Amino acid sequence: GMPGGREEGRQDRGRRRSPSGDDSGRHKRPRKDKGKESEEEIERKKAWGIDEKDEKKKTEEVAKPDYGKSGKLEKAKLMKKNGVTLKHMEPANAAIPNRRWRIYVFKGEEIISTLHIHRQSCFIVGRESRIADIRTDHISCSKQHAVIQFKYKSTEDEAGNTTTEICPYIMDLGSSNGTKLNKQKIEARRYYQLLEKDMLNFGSSSRDYVLLVAKNEK
């Protein structure tokens, strides 16, 4: 595990839902009465049977988000960018940061670029130029290597007051050669909170990606 308990538990995405929620309308549709009661009954059972199967699928594929009533079309829309199927789905608590986060890219002691990571909630890191927000050209990096995801984080103080802030997190997307946070390899498919001055490395690239918040301009 990472020091300081920054590793976040997997969210329970496989919650079961009653089939009646989605399909209540399907067998209540009025029909012309031609003595086809049994056919309607069969269709009803068929509808419920499909739901049972979907229900099983849902619990098996715990890692996949629950799309609710949005259906497959919506899923397809969400999952593609410039014709490339995305490995990452933004969580429900994703948010555009309200602080001006930067990533300074170092090659040795020299800063070779400054990345502004505050204008969207999610930044894909990888070699796939059609979708990567942060391009890594090193051969050891995967096409969709990792993601920097901003999301809401609520903390409670001793008095019971809850404060919510928007924090950056890193998640390795199951890359071939891994992602390091402060020189320690992180577990794939888990969010790790990022703090100022944290350093990221992708694959075996020697470039260091250091996070800082820009000082407010007066």
PDB file of C-alpha atoms in Angstrom:
ATOM      1  CA  GLY A   1       0.000   0.000   0.000  1.00  0.00           C
ATOM      2  CA  MET A   2       0.934   3.654  -0.288  1.00  0.00           C
ATOM      3  CA  PRO A   3       2.015   5.668   2.756  1.00  0.00           C
ATOM      4  CA  GLY A   4      -0.511   7.865   4.508  1.00  0.00           C
ATOM      5  CA  GLY A   5      -3.567   5.842   3.532  1.00  0.00           C
ATOM      6  CA  ARG A   6      -3.992   7.589   0.182  1.00  0.00           C
ATOM      7  CA  GLU A   7      -5.134   4.499  -1.570  1.00  0.00           C
ATOM      8  CA  GLU A   8      -8.843   4.607  -2.068  1.00  0.00           C
ATOM      9  CA  GLY A   9     -11.089   1.575  -1.781  1.00  0.00           C
ATOM     10  CA  ARG A  10     -12.886   0.330  -4.851  1.00  0.00           C
ATOM     11  CA  GLN A  11     -16.342   1.782  -5.098  1.00  0.00           C
ATOM     12  CA  ASP A  12     -19.217  -0.635  -4.817  1.00  0.00           C
ATOM     13  CA  ARG A  13     -20.482  -0.318  -8.340  1.00  0.00           C
ATOM     14  CA  GLY A  14     -22.322  -3.619  -8.541  1.00  0.00           C
ATOM     15  CA  ARG A  15     -25.419  -2.651  -6.593  1.00  0.00           C
ATOM     16  CA  ARG A  16     -28.445  -4.747  -7.401  1.00  0.00           C
ATOM     17  CA  ARG A  17     -31.569  -3.097  -8.671  1.00  0.00           C
ATOM     18  CA  SER A  18     -35.059  -4.494  -8.777  1.00  0.00           C
ATOM     19  CA  PRO A  19     -36.010  -5.416 -12.350  1.00  0.00           C
ATOM     20  CA  SER A  20     -39.399  -3.788 -11.893  1.00  0.00           C
ATOM     21  CA  GLY A  21     -37.779  -0.351 -12.003  1.00  0.00           C
ATOM     22  CA  ASP A  22     -36.729  -0.655 -15.618  1.00  0.00           C
ATOM     23  CA  ASP A  23     -39.417  -2.723 -17.204  1.00  0.00           C
ATOM     24  CA  SER A  24     -42.618  -1.903 -15.370  1.00  0.00           C
ATOM     25  CA  GLY A  25     -44.031  -0.371 -18.538  1.00  0.00           C
ATOM     26  CA  ARG A  26     -43.249  -3.302 -20.772  1.00  0.00           C
ATOM     27  CA  HIS A  27     -46.054  -5.664 -19.777  1.00  0.00           C
ATOM     28  CA  LYS A  28     -48.638  -3.057 -18.801  1.00  0.00           C
ATOM     29  CA  ARG A  29     -49.097  -1.851 -22.368  1.00  0.00           C
ATOM     30  CA  PRO A  30     -52.777  -2.155 -23.345  1.00  0.00           C
ATOM     31  CA  ARG A  31     -53.436  -4.773 -26.030  1.00  0.00           C
ATOM     32  CA  LYS A  32     -56.370  -5.751 -28.172  1.00  0.00           C
ATOM     33  CA  ASP A  33     -58.037  -8.592 -26.348  1.00  0.00           C
ATOM     34  CA  LYS A  34     -58.065 -11.568 -28.729  1.00  0.00           C
ATOM     35  CA  GLY A  35     -57.713 -14.222 -26.071  1.00  0.00           C
ATOM     36  CA  LYS A  36     -53.932 -13.840 -26.117  1.00  0.00           C
ATOM     37  CA  GLU A  37     -53.629 -13.723 -22.332  1.00  0.00           C
ATOM     38  CA  SER A  38     -51.123 -16.583 -22.259  1.00  0.00           C
ATOM     39  CA  GLU A  39     -48.912 -14.909 -24.889  1.00  0.00           C
ATOM     40  CA  GLU A  40     -48.767 -11.784 -22.762  1.00  0.00           C
ATOM     41  CA  GLU A  41     -47.864 -13.948 -19.788  1.00  0.00           C
ATOM     42  CA  ILE A  42     -45.016 -15.545 -21.765  1.00  0.00           C
ATOM     43  CA  GLU A  43     -43.741 -12.159 -22.845  1.00  0.00           C
ATOM     44  CA  ARG A  44     -43.838 -10.945 -19.270  1.00  0.00           C
ATOM     45  CA  LYS A  45     -41.783 -13.923 -18.124  1.00  0.00           C
ATOM     46  CA  LYS A  46     -39.404 -13.398 -21.022  1.00  0.00           C
ATOM     47  CA  ALA A  47     -38.951  -9.748 -20.022  1.00  0.00           C
ATOM     48  CA  TRP A  48     -38.232 -10.734 -16.448  1.00  0.00           C
ATOM     49  CA  GLY A  49     -35.882 -13.485 -17.600  1.00  0.00           C
ATOM     50  CA  ILE A  50     -33.815 -10.958 -19.523  1.00  0.00           C
ATOM     51  CA  ASP A  51     -33.644  -8.801 -16.417  1.00  0.00           C
ATOM     52  CA  GLU A  52     -32.390 -11.708 -14.332  1.00  0.00           C
ATOM     53  CA  LYS A  53     -29.607 -12.310 -16.849  1.00  0.00           C
ATOM     54  CA  ASP A  54     -28.691  -8.617 -16.881  1.00  0.00           C
ATOM     55  CA  GLU A  55     -28.724  -8.640 -13.117  1.00  0.00           C
ATOM     56  CA  LYS A  56     -26.212 -11.506 -13.059  1.00  0.00           C
ATOM     57  CA  LYS A  57     -24.028  -9.741 -15.617  1.00  0.00           C
ATOM     58  CA  LYS A  58     -24.098  -6.589 -13.504  1.00  0.00           C
ATOM     59  CA  THR A  59     -22.789  -8.336 -10.402  1.00  0.00           C
ATOM     60  CA  GLU A  60     -20.086 -10.198 -12.340  1.00  0.00           C
ATOM     61  CA  GLU A  61     -18.757  -7.057 -14.015  1.00  0.00           C
ATOM     62  CA  VAL A  62     -18.278  -5.116 -10.801  1.00  0.00           C
ATOM     63  CA  ALA A  63     -15.569  -2.901 -12.284  1.00  0.00           C
ATOM     64  CA  LYS A  64     -17.877  -1.516 -14.948  1.00  0.00           C
ATOM     65  CA  PRO A  65     -20.058   1.475 -14.111  1.00  0.00           C
ATOM     66  CA  ASP A  66     -23.808   1.077 -13.796  1.00  0.00           C
ATOM     67  CA  TYR A  67     -25.404   2.914 -16.690  1.00  0.00           C
ATOM     68  CA  GLY A  68     -28.938   2.724 -15.264  1.00  0.00           C
ATOM     69  CA  LYS A  69     -31.605   3.438 -17.842  1.00  0.00           C
ATOM     70  CA  SER A  70     -29.245   5.163 -20.282  1.00  0.00           C
ATOM     71  CA  GLY A  71     -28.918   1.958 -22.318  1.00  0.00           C
ATOM     72  CA  LYS A  72     -26.304   0.734 -24.734  1.00  0.00           C
ATOM     73  CA  LEU A  73     -26.440   3.740 -27.066  1.00  0.00           C
ATOM     74  CA  GLU A  74     -25.579   6.115 -24.262  1.00  0.00           C
ATOM     75  CA  LYS A  75     -22.816   3.749 -23.163  1.00  0.00           C
ATOM     76  CA  ALA A  76     -21.330   3.726 -26.671  1.00  0.00           C
ATOM     77  CA  LYS A  77     -21.464   7.526 -26.782  1.00  0.00           C
ATOM     78  CA  LEU A  78     -19.663   7.816 -23.434  1.00  0.00           C
ATOM     79  CA  MET A  79     -17.046   5.214 -24.203  1.00  0.00           C
ATOM     80  CA  LYS A  80     -15.622   6.636 -27.444  1.00  0.00           C
ATOM     81  CA  LYS A  81     -13.502   9.649 -28.287  1.00  0.00           C
ATOM     82  CA  ASN A  82     -12.315  10.287 -31.849  1.00  0.00           C
ATOM     83  CA  GLY A  83     -13.258   6.713 -32.748  1.00  0.00           C
ATOM     84  CA  VAL A  84     -11.182   5.194 -29.942  1.00  0.00           C
ATOM     85  CA  THR A  85     -12.887   3.183 -27.202  1.00  0.00           C
ATOM     86  CA  LEU A  86     -11.909   4.660 -23.851  1.00  0.00           C
ATOM     87  CA  LYS A  87     -10.678   2.517 -20.972  1.00  0.00           C
ATOM     88  CA  HIS A  88     -11.736   5.104 -18.412  1.00  0.00           C
ATOM     89  CA  MET A  89     -15.206   6.252 -17.425  1.00  0.00           C
ATOM     90  CA  GLU A  90     -15.375   9.362 -15.282  1.00  0.00           C
ATOM     91  CA  PRO A  91     -16.944   8.774 -11.860  1.00  0.00           C
ATOM     92  CA  ALA A  92     -20.174  10.455 -10.736  1.00  0.00           C
ATOM     93  CA  ASN A  93     -18.241  12.793  -8.434  1.00  0.00           C
ATOM     94  CA  ALA A  94     -15.888  14.075 -11.173  1.00  0.00           C
ATOM     95  CA  ALA A  95     -15.326  17.838 -11.080  1.00  0.00           C
ATOM     96  CA  ILE A  96     -13.360  20.549 -12.863  1.00  0.00           C
ATOM     97  CA  PRO A  97     -10.715  21.805 -10.407  1.00  0.00           C
ATOM     98  CA  ASN A  98     -11.086  25.224  -8.794  1.00  0.00           C
ATOM     99  CA  ARG A  99      -7.326  25.570  -8.262  1.00  0.00           C
ATOM    100  CA  ARG A 100      -4.820  26.115 -11.056  1.00  0.00           C
ATOM    101  CA  TRP A 101      -2.983  22.797 -11.050  1.00  0.00           C
ATOM    102  CA  ARG A 102       0.104  22.404 -13.228  1.00  0.00           C
ATOM    103  CA  ILE A 103       2.367  19.525 -14.161  1.00  0.00           C
ATOM    104  CA  TYR A 104       6.019  20.403 -14.750  1.00  0.00           C
ATOM    105  CA  VAL A 105       7.720  17.832 -16.968  1.00  0.00           C
ATOM    106  CA  PHE A 106      11.392  17.344 -16.146  1.00  0.00           C
ATOM    107  CA  LYS A 107      14.066  15.699 -18.270  1.00  0.00           C
ATOM    108  CA  GLY A 108      16.911  15.457 -15.785  1.00  0.00           C
ATOM    109  CA  GLU A 109      17.125  18.879 -14.110  1.00  0.00           C
ATOM    110  CA  GLU A 110      15.512  20.732 -17.003  1.00  0.00           C
ATOM    111  CA  ILE A 111      11.812  21.603 -17.274  1.00  0.00           C
ATOM    112  CA  ILE A 112      10.855  20.663 -20.842  1.00  0.00           C
ATOM    113  CA  SER A 113       7.152  21.546 -20.611  1.00  0.00           C
ATOM    114  CA  THR A 114       4.421  22.915 -18.375  1.00  0.00           C
ATOM    115  CA  LEU A 115       1.013  21.255 -18.568  1.00  0.00           C
ATOM    116  CA  HIS A 116      -2.073  23.196 -17.489  1.00  0.00           C
ATOM    117  CA  ILE A 117      -4.416  20.667 -15.911  1.00  0.00           C
ATOM    118  CA  HIS A 118      -7.281  22.771 -14.587  1.00  0.00           C
ATOM    119  CA  ARG A 119      -9.635  23.285 -17.535  1.00  0.00           C
ATOM    120  CA  GLN A 120     -11.272  19.840 -17.480  1.00  0.00           C
ATOM    121  CA  SER A 121     -12.008  17.119 -14.957  1.00  0.00           C
ATOM    122  CA  CYS A 122     -10.044  14.296 -16.555  1.00  0.00           C
ATOM    123  CA  PHE A 123      -6.709  13.950 -18.373  1.00  0.00           C
ATOM    124  CA  ILE A 124      -5.756  10.739 -20.172  1.00  0.00           C
ATOM    125  CA  VAL A 125      -2.040   9.940 -20.220  1.00  0.00           C
ATOM    126  CA  GLY A 126      -0.689   7.746 -23.008  1.00  0.00           C
ATOM    127  CA  ARG A 127       0.759   7.189 -26.471  1.00  0.00           C
ATOM    128  CA  GLU A 128      -2.551   7.241 -28.386  1.00  0.00           C
ATOM    129  CA  SER A 129      -2.480  10.726 -29.967  1.00  0.00           C
ATOM    130  CA  ARG A 130      -6.210  10.737 -30.801  1.00  0.00           C
ATOM    131  CA  ILE A 131      -7.267  10.644 -27.170  1.00  0.00           C
ATOM    132  CA  ALA A 132      -4.286  11.450 -24.921  1.00  0.00           C
ATOM    133  CA  ASP A 133      -4.490  14.789 -23.128  1.00  0.00           C
ATOM    134  CA  ILE A 134      -0.937  14.191 -21.898  1.00  0.00           C
ATOM    135  CA  ARG A 135       1.175  12.505 -24.576  1.00  0.00           C
ATOM    136  CA  THR A 136       3.918  10.080 -23.544  1.00  0.00           C
ATOM    137  CA  ASP A 137       5.942   8.984 -26.545  1.00  0.00           C
ATOM    138  CA  HIS A 138       8.196   6.507 -24.767  1.00  0.00           C
ATOM    139  CA  ILE A 139       7.915   2.975 -26.194  1.00  0.00           C
ATOM    140  CA  SER A 140       7.344   1.528 -22.685  1.00  0.00           C
ATOM    141  CA  CYS A 141       4.153   3.563 -22.246  1.00  0.00           C
ATOM    142  CA  SER A 142       0.754   2.128 -23.170  1.00  0.00           C
ATOM    143  CA  LYS A 143      -1.690   3.793 -25.571  1.00  0.00           C
ATOM    144  CA  GLN A 144      -4.038   4.519 -22.653  1.00  0.00           C
ATOM    145  CA  HIS A 145      -1.588   4.357 -19.804  1.00  0.00           C
ATOM    146  CA  ALA A 146      -3.117   6.256 -16.890  1.00  0.00           C
ATOM    147  CA  VAL A 147      -5.594   8.993 -16.045  1.00  0.00           C
ATOM    148  CA  ILE A 148      -5.485  12.063 -13.825  1.00  0.00           C
ATOM    149  CA  GLN A 149      -9.019  12.470 -12.515  1.00  0.00           C
ATOM    150  CA  PHE A 150     -10.268  15.423 -10.479  1.00  0.00           C
ATOM    151  CA  LYS A 151     -13.141  14.630  -8.141  1.00  0.00           C
ATOM    152  CA  TYR A 152     -14.887  15.814  -5.007  1.00  0.00           C
ATOM    153  CA  LYS A 153     -13.475  14.673  -1.691  1.00  0.00           C
ATOM    154  CA  SER A 154     -15.345  15.218   1.568  1.00  0.00           C
ATOM    155  CA  THR A 155     -13.562  15.248   4.902  1.00  0.00           C
ATOM    156  CA  GLU A 156     -15.044  15.578   8.364  1.00  0.00           C
ATOM    157  CA  ASP A 157     -13.275  17.335  11.224  1.00  0.00           C
ATOM    158  CA  GLU A 158     -13.531  16.434  14.919  1.00  0.00           C
ATOM    159  CA  ALA A 159     -16.479  18.801  15.405  1.00  0.00           C
ATOM    160  CA  GLY A 160     -18.398  16.930  12.705  1.00  0.00           C
ATOM    161  CA  ASN A 161     -18.161  19.683  10.068  1.00  0.00           C
ATOM    162  CA  THR A 162     -17.821  18.368   6.538  1.00  0.00           C
ATOM    163  CA  THR A 163     -15.683  20.205   4.014  1.00  0.00           C
ATOM    164  CA  THR A 164     -15.639  19.281   0.353  1.00  0.00           C
ATOM    165  CA  GLU A 165     -12.771  20.015  -1.985  1.00  0.00           C
ATOM    166  CA  ILE A 166     -11.830  19.036  -5.528  1.00  0.00           C
ATOM    167  CA  CYS A 167      -8.694  16.878  -5.513  1.00  0.00           C
ATOM    168  CA  PRO A 168      -6.606  15.243  -8.237  1.00  0.00           C
ATOM    169  CA  TYR A 169      -6.193  11.464  -8.307  1.00  0.00           C
ATOM    170  CA  ILE A 170      -4.025   9.203 -10.453  1.00  0.00           C
ATOM    171  CA  MET A 171      -5.192   5.823 -11.729  1.00  0.00           C
ATOM    172  CA  ASP A 172      -3.135   3.401 -13.808  1.00  0.00           C
ATOM    173  CA  LEU A 173      -5.367   1.970 -16.561  1.00  0.00           C
ATOM    174  CA  GLY A 174      -3.811  -1.504 -16.494  1.00  0.00           C
ATOM    175  CA  SER A 175      -0.733  -0.358 -18.437  1.00  0.00           C
ATOM    176  CA  SER A 176       1.933  -2.885 -19.482  1.00  0.00           C
ATOM    177  CA  ASN A 177       4.779  -1.249 -17.567  1.00  0.00           C
ATOM    178  CA  GLY A 178       3.010   0.502 -14.741  1.00  0.00           C
ATOM    179  CA  THR A 179       2.821   3.960 -13.167  1.00  0.00           C
ATOM    180  CA  LYS A 180       4.896   5.219 -10.237  1.00  0.00           C
ATOM    181  CA  LEU A 181       3.844   7.753  -7.637  1.00  0.00           C
ATOM    182  CA  ASN A 182       6.884   9.153  -5.803  1.00  0.00           C
ATOM    183  CA  LYS A 183       8.949   6.220  -7.143  1.00  0.00           C
ATOM    184  CA  GLN A 184       6.552   3.572  -5.838  1.00  0.00           C
ATOM    185  CA  LYS A 185       4.559   1.499  -8.289  1.00  0.00           C
ATOM    186  CA  ILE A 186       0.819   1.907  -7.817  1.00  0.00           C
ATOM    187  CA  GLU A 187      -1.809  -0.789  -8.183  1.00  0.00           C
ATOM    188  CA  ALA A 188      -3.747  -0.660 -11.462  1.00  0.00           C
ATOM    189  CA  ARG A 189      -7.402   0.458 -11.571  1.00  0.00           C
ATOM    190  CA  ARG A 190      -7.274   2.213  -8.190  1.00  0.00           C
ATOM    191  CA  TYR A 191      -7.411   5.900  -7.409  1.00  0.00           C
ATOM    192  CA  TYR A 192      -4.533   7.440  -5.453  1.00  0.00           C
ATOM    193  CA  GLN A 193      -4.892  11.016  -4.298  1.00  0.00           C
ATOM    194  CA  LEU A 194      -2.232  13.402  -5.590  1.00  0.00           C
ATOM    195  CA  LEU A 195      -0.760  16.152  -3.444  1.00  0.00           C
ATOM    196  CA  GLU A 196       1.372  19.154  -4.343  1.00  0.00           C
ATOM    197  CA  LYS A 197       4.984  18.243  -5.225  1.00  0.00           C
ATOM    198  CA  ASP A 198       4.036  14.625  -5.970  1.00  0.00           C
ATOM    199  CA  MET A 199       6.001  13.064  -8.799  1.00  0.00           C
ATOM    200  CA  LEU A 200       4.668  10.659 -11.414  1.00  0.00           C
ATOM    201  CA  ASN A 201       6.549   8.379 -13.803  1.00  0.00           C
ATOM    202  CA  PHE A 202       5.001   6.368 -16.636  1.00  0.00           C
ATOM    203  CA  GLY A 203       6.452   3.065 -17.870  1.00  0.00           C
ATOM    204  CA  SER A 204      10.249   3.202 -17.941  1.00  0.00           C
ATOM    205  CA  SER A 205      10.351   6.778 -19.254  1.00  0.00           C
ATOM    206  CA  SER A 206      12.869   8.840 -17.274  1.00  0.00           C
ATOM    207  CA  ARG A 207      10.690  11.953 -17.471  1.00  0.00           C
ATOM    208  CA  ASP A 208       9.399  13.183 -14.131  1.00  0.00           C
ATOM    209  CA  TYR A 209       5.919  14.724 -13.958  1.00  0.00           C
ATOM    210  CA  VAL A 210       5.699  17.000 -10.900  1.00  0.00           C
ATOM    211  CA  LEU A 211       2.401  18.466  -9.670  1.00  0.00           C
ATOM    212  CA  LEU A 212       2.166  21.999  -8.366  1.00  0.00           C
ATOM    213  CA  VAL A 213      -0.534  24.624  -7.965  1.00  0.00           C
ATOM    214  CA  ALA A 214       0.136  27.954  -9.656  1.00  0.00           C
ATOM    215  CA  LYS A 215       0.419  30.827  -7.199  1.00  0.00           C
ATOM    216  CA  ASN A 216      -2.484  33.256  -7.578  1.00  0.00           C
ATOM    217  CA  GLU A 217      -1.628  36.198  -9.789  1.00  0.00           C
ATOM    218  CA  LYS A 218      -2.423  39.517  -8.136  1.00  0.00           C
TER     219      LYS A 218
END
